[in-house]
Amino acid sequence: MTYNIGVIKGDGIGPEIVTEAVKVLDAIGAKFGHQFNYTQILMGGCSIDATGEPLTDEAIAAAKASDAVLMGSIGGNTSTSPWYKLPADKRPEAGLLKLRKSLNLFANLRPAYLYEELKEACPLRDDIIGEGFDMMIMRELTGGLYFGERSTKEENGQLVARDSLTYSETEIRRIAKRGFDIAMKRRKKVTSVDKANVLDSSRLWRKIVEEVAADYPEVTYEHMLVDNCAMQLVKDPGQFDVILTENMFGDILSDEASMVTGSIGMLSSASLNDTKFGLYEPSGGSAPDIAGKGIANPIATILSAAMMLRYSFDLDAEADAIEAAVKQVLKDGYRTIDIMPRDGSNVKQVGTVDMGTLIAERL
Ligand code: NAD
């Protein structure tokens, strides 16, 4: 099969880590007989330098014409880069927000997986880590409190601020369906997180999730209050498979979940709409402090490419192969600087390019 992939290398370490993900995709193509065509798309600071805009209409059109987009990261040093002297809507991050909006990317997926070899980076106790954990946080990305009406007004001689939290049946149903679909590709368990003991929006969330669950008899599901979920994530993270939740709860819980896995350089992510299209990117930023040094960890981007194969192209065996190759490289003792153990014993430190090559070689 032939797949057309939009590639946004972006700024800072973006070009370095994306190059390694493309190397791994090409190795997958050769092994499994697929053709991946790449279209380079400018976004972020590099687009500002070239066109004066963080994202042009041509770039949006190129992204829309792709089967999926693989991205590095955008932005520079927010204190020193001239990009941050520009008005807010001309800065690098405005490009990403515009892209997410133009592509209607309402579902954000962030896996939190603990590698046996990186257990040392996990801040939890050994007895809590147990057999390790492997969960997917599925966060609604375009509704809820962050997109509701807001105001700050003087009332009765004092300032009063208001934010509104709105969810429609349609918004809940489409993310819930995505969550159950993803669970079908995993261990078939969904934990839907809300605050139904207080919020109307959560009670509607619960009702719609139950309706959607009826169409997925193979998936076990449960409801959990968000405060309890925050505790359970550090008490017994192994109990979770897919955590399905609204925008603000997902924002907070996904950071909590990713913290317990260790390095930012290992964390992939995907943003999906209601087609097979997705935007796949590492959870970290452009790391201007290490850009150009050849030491950035490309694994999060490589794992994001694996997510692209799984969720946009339904190439599960190919995605499994990449994930297995990453595990093997760690098992073989190779580490980038961000995941080096404290004592540095029994492992070998490698740079960005070597890490990409080592993973590609293990496919
Ligand atoms: P950051 O994630 O870029 O860096 C935080 C720390 O993590 C740094 O010490 C960095 O060296 C390290 N790090 C990040 N990715 C790494 C990797 N792959 N390998 C090894 N170490 C890694 O966050 P920041 O410094 O707050 O932001 C820098 C820039 O990135 C800003 O302009 C910010 O707006 C932008 N940003 C972009 C995205 C995106 O493109 N989606 C996301 C977050 C931040």
CSV table of N, CA and C and ligand atoms in Angstrom, one decimal, residues 13 17 43 71-78 83-84 92-93 96 100 263-266 281-291 295-301 336-339, ligand 1:
chain,number,residue,atom,x,y,z
A,13,ILE,N,14.8,20.8,18.2
A,13,ILE,CA,15.2,19.4,18.0
A,13,ILE,C,14.2,18.7,17.0
A,17,ILE,N,14.7,14.8,15.5
A,17,ILE,CA,13.9,13.6,15.9
A,17,ILE,C,13.0,13.1,14.8
A,43,MET,N,5.8,24.8,9.6
A,43,MET,CA,4.9,25.3,10.7
A,43,MET,C,5.8,25.8,11.8
A,71,MET,N,4.7,15.0,13.2
A,71,MET,CA,5.3,16.3,13.6
A,71,MET,C,6.4,16.1,14.6
A,72,GLY,N,7.4,17.0,14.5
A,72,GLY,CA,8.4,17.1,15.6
A,72,GLY,C,7.9,18.0,16.7
A,73,SER,N,8.4,19.2,16.7
A,73,SER,CA,7.9,20.2,17.7
A,73,SER,C,8.2,21.6,17.2
A,74,ILE,N,7.5,22.5,17.7
A,74,ILE,CA,7.7,23.9,17.2
A,74,ILE,C,8.0,24.8,18.4
A,75,GLY,N,8.5,26.0,18.0
A,75,GLY,CA,8.8,27.0,19.1
A,75,GLY,C,10.3,27.1,19.4
A,76,GLY,N,10.6,28.2,20.0
A,76,GLY,CA,12.0,28.4,20.4
A,76,GLY,C,12.1,28.8,21.8
A,77,ASN,N,13.2,29.4,22.2
A,77,ASN,CA,13.4,29.9,23.6
A,77,ASN,C,12.5,31.1,23.8
A,78,THR,N,11.5,30.9,24.7
A,78,THR,CA,10.4,31.9,24.8
A,78,THR,C,11.0,33.2,25.4
A,83,TRP,N,10.8,35.4,17.8
A,83,TRP,CA,9.5,34.9,17.5
A,83,TRP,C,8.5,35.4,18.6
A,84,TYR,N,9.0,35.5,19.8
A,84,TYR,CA,8.1,35.8,20.9
A,84,TYR,C,7.9,37.3,21.2
A,92,PRO,N,4.9,31.1,17.0
A,92,PRO,CA,5.0,29.7,16.6
A,92,PRO,C,3.8,28.8,17.0
A,93,GLU,N,3.4,28.9,18.3
A,93,GLU,CA,2.3,28.1,18.9
A,93,GLU,C,1.0,28.4,18.2
A,96,LEU,N,0.2,25.9,15.6
A,96,LEU,CA,-0.3,24.5,16.0
A,96,LEU,C,-1.7,24.6,16.4
A,100,ARG,N,-4.7,22.4,14.6
A,100,ARG,CA,-5.6,21.5,15.3
A,100,ARG,C,-7.1,21.9,15.0
A,263,SER,N,10.9,9.9,31.6
A,263,SER,CA,11.4,10.9,30.7
A,263,SER,C,10.4,11.4,29.6
A,264,ILE,N,10.4,12.7,29.4
A,264,ILE,CA,9.5,13.3,28.4
A,264,ILE,C,9.9,12.8,27.0
A,265,GLY,N,11.2,12.4,26.8
A,265,GLY,CA,11.7,12.0,25.5
A,265,GLY,C,11.1,10.6,25.1
A,266,MET,N,10.3,10.0,26.0
A,266,MET,CA,9.7,8.7,25.6
A,266,MET,C,8.2,8.8,25.3
A,281,GLU,N,2.7,13.4,17.3
A,281,GLU,CA,3.8,14.2,17.7
A,281,GLU,C,4.3,13.7,19.1
A,282,PRO,N,5.6,14.0,19.4
A,282,PRO,CA,6.0,13.7,20.8
A,282,PRO,C,5.3,14.7,21.8
A,283,SER,N,5.2,14.2,23.0
A,283,SER,CA,4.6,15.1,24.0
A,283,SER,C,5.5,16.3,24.4
A,284,GLY,N,6.8,16.2,24.2
A,284,GLY,CA,7.7,17.3,24.6
A,284,GLY,C,7.7,18.4,23.6
A,285,GLY,N,8.5,19.4,23.9
A,285,GLY,CA,8.6,20.6,23.0
A,285,GLY,C,9.8,20.6,22.2
A,286,SER,N,10.2,21.7,21.7
A,286,SER,CA,11.4,21.8,20.8
A,286,SER,C,12.7,21.8,21.4
A,287,ALA,N,12.7,21.8,22.8
A,287,ALA,CA,14.0,21.7,23.6
A,287,ALA,C,15.1,22.5,23.0
A,288,PRO,N,14.9,23.8,22.9
A,288,PRO,CA,16.0,24.7,22.3
A,288,PRO,C,17.3,24.5,23.1
A,289,ASP,N,17.3,24.1,24.4
A,289,ASP,CA,18.5,24.0,25.1
A,289,ASP,C,19.4,22.9,24.6
A,290,ILE,N,18.9,21.9,23.9
A,290,ILE,CA,19.7,20.8,23.4
A,290,ILE,C,19.7,20.7,21.9
A,291,ALA,N,19.0,21.7,21.2
A,291,ALA,CA,18.9,21.6,19.7
A,291,ALA,C,20.2,21.7,19.1
A,295,ILE,N,21.8,15.1,20.7
A,295,ILE,CA,21.6,14.3,21.9
A,295,ILE,C,20.1,14.0,22.2
A,296,ALA,N,19.2,14.7,21.4
A,296,ALA,CA,17.8,14.5,21.8
A,296,ALA,C,17.3,13.1,21.6
A,297,ASN,N,16.4,12.7,22.4
A,297,ASN,CA,15.9,11.3,22.4
A,297,ASN,C,14.8,11.3,21.3
A,298,PRO,N,15.0,10.5,20.2
A,298,PRO,CA,14.0,10.4,19.2
A,298,PRO,C,12.9,9.4,19.4
A,299,ILE,N,12.9,8.7,20.6
A,299,ILE,CA,12.0,7.6,20.8
A,299,ILE,C,10.5,8.0,20.8
A,300,ALA,N,10.2,9.2,21.5
A,300,ALA,CA,8.8,9.6,21.5
A,300,ALA,C,8.3,9.8,20.1
A,301,THR,N,9.1,10.4,19.2
A,301,THR,CA,8.6,10.6,17.8
A,301,THR,C,8.5,9.3,17.1
A,336,THR,N,19.7,7.3,25.4
A,336,THR,CA,20.1,8.7,25.1
A,336,THR,C,20.3,9.3,26.5
A,337,ILE,N,20.9,10.5,26.5
A,337,ILE,CA,21.3,11.1,27.8
A,337,ILE,C,20.2,11.3,28.8
A,338,ASP,N,19.0,11.6,28.3
A,338,ASP,CA,17.9,11.9,29.2
A,338,ASP,C,17.4,10.7,29.9
A,339,ILE,N,17.7,9.5,29.4
A,339,ILE,CA,17.2,8.3,30.1
A,339,ILE,C,18.4,7.4,30.7
B,1,NAD,P1,10.5,21.2,26.2
B,1,NAD,O1,9.7,20.0,26.3
B,1,NAD,O2,11.0,21.6,24.9
B,1,NAD,O3,11.8,21.0,27.1
B,1,NAD,C1,11.7,20.7,28.5
B,1,NAD,C2,13.0,19.9,28.9
B,1,NAD,O4,12.9,18.5,28.4
B,1,NAD,C3,14.3,20.4,28.4
B,1,NAD,O5,15.3,20.3,29.3
B,1,NAD,C4,14.6,19.6,27.2
B,1,NAD,O6,15.9,19.5,26.8
B,1,NAD,C5,14.0,18.2,27.6
B,1,NAD,N1,13.5,17.5,26.4
B,1,NAD,C6,12.4,17.7,25.7
B,1,NAD,N2,12.3,16.8,24.7
B,1,NAD,C7,13.4,16.0,24.8
B,1,NAD,C8,13.9,14.9,24.0
B,1,NAD,N3,13.2,14.4,23.0
B,1,NAD,N4,15.1,14.4,24.4
B,1,NAD,C9,15.7,14.8,25.4
B,1,NAD,N5,15.3,15.8,26.2
B,1,NAD,C10,14.2,16.4,25.9
B,1,NAD,O7,9.7,22.3,27.0
B,1,NAD,P2,10.0,23.9,27.1
B,1,NAD,O8,11.5,24.1,27.3
B,1,NAD,O9,9.1,24.4,28.1
B,1,NAD,O10,9.6,24.5,25.7
B,1,NAD,C11,10.5,24.8,24.6
B,1,NAD,C12,9.7,25.2,23.4
B,1,NAD,O11,8.9,24.2,22.9
B,1,NAD,C13,8.8,26.4,23.7
B,1,NAD,O12,8.9,27.3,22.6
B,1,NAD,C14,7.4,25.8,23.8
B,1,NAD,O13,6.4,26.7,23.4
B,1,NAD,C15,7.6,24.7,22.7
B,1,NAD,N6,6.6,23.6,22.9
B,1,NAD,C16,6.2,23.0,21.7
B,1,NAD,C17,5.3,21.9,21.8
B,1,NAD,C18,4.8,21.4,20.5
B,1,NAD,O14,5.4,21.6,19.5
B,1,NAD,N7,3.7,20.6,20.5
B,1,NAD,C19,4.9,21.4,23.0
B,1,NAD,C20,5.5,21.9,24.2
B,1,NAD,C21,6.3,23.0,24.1
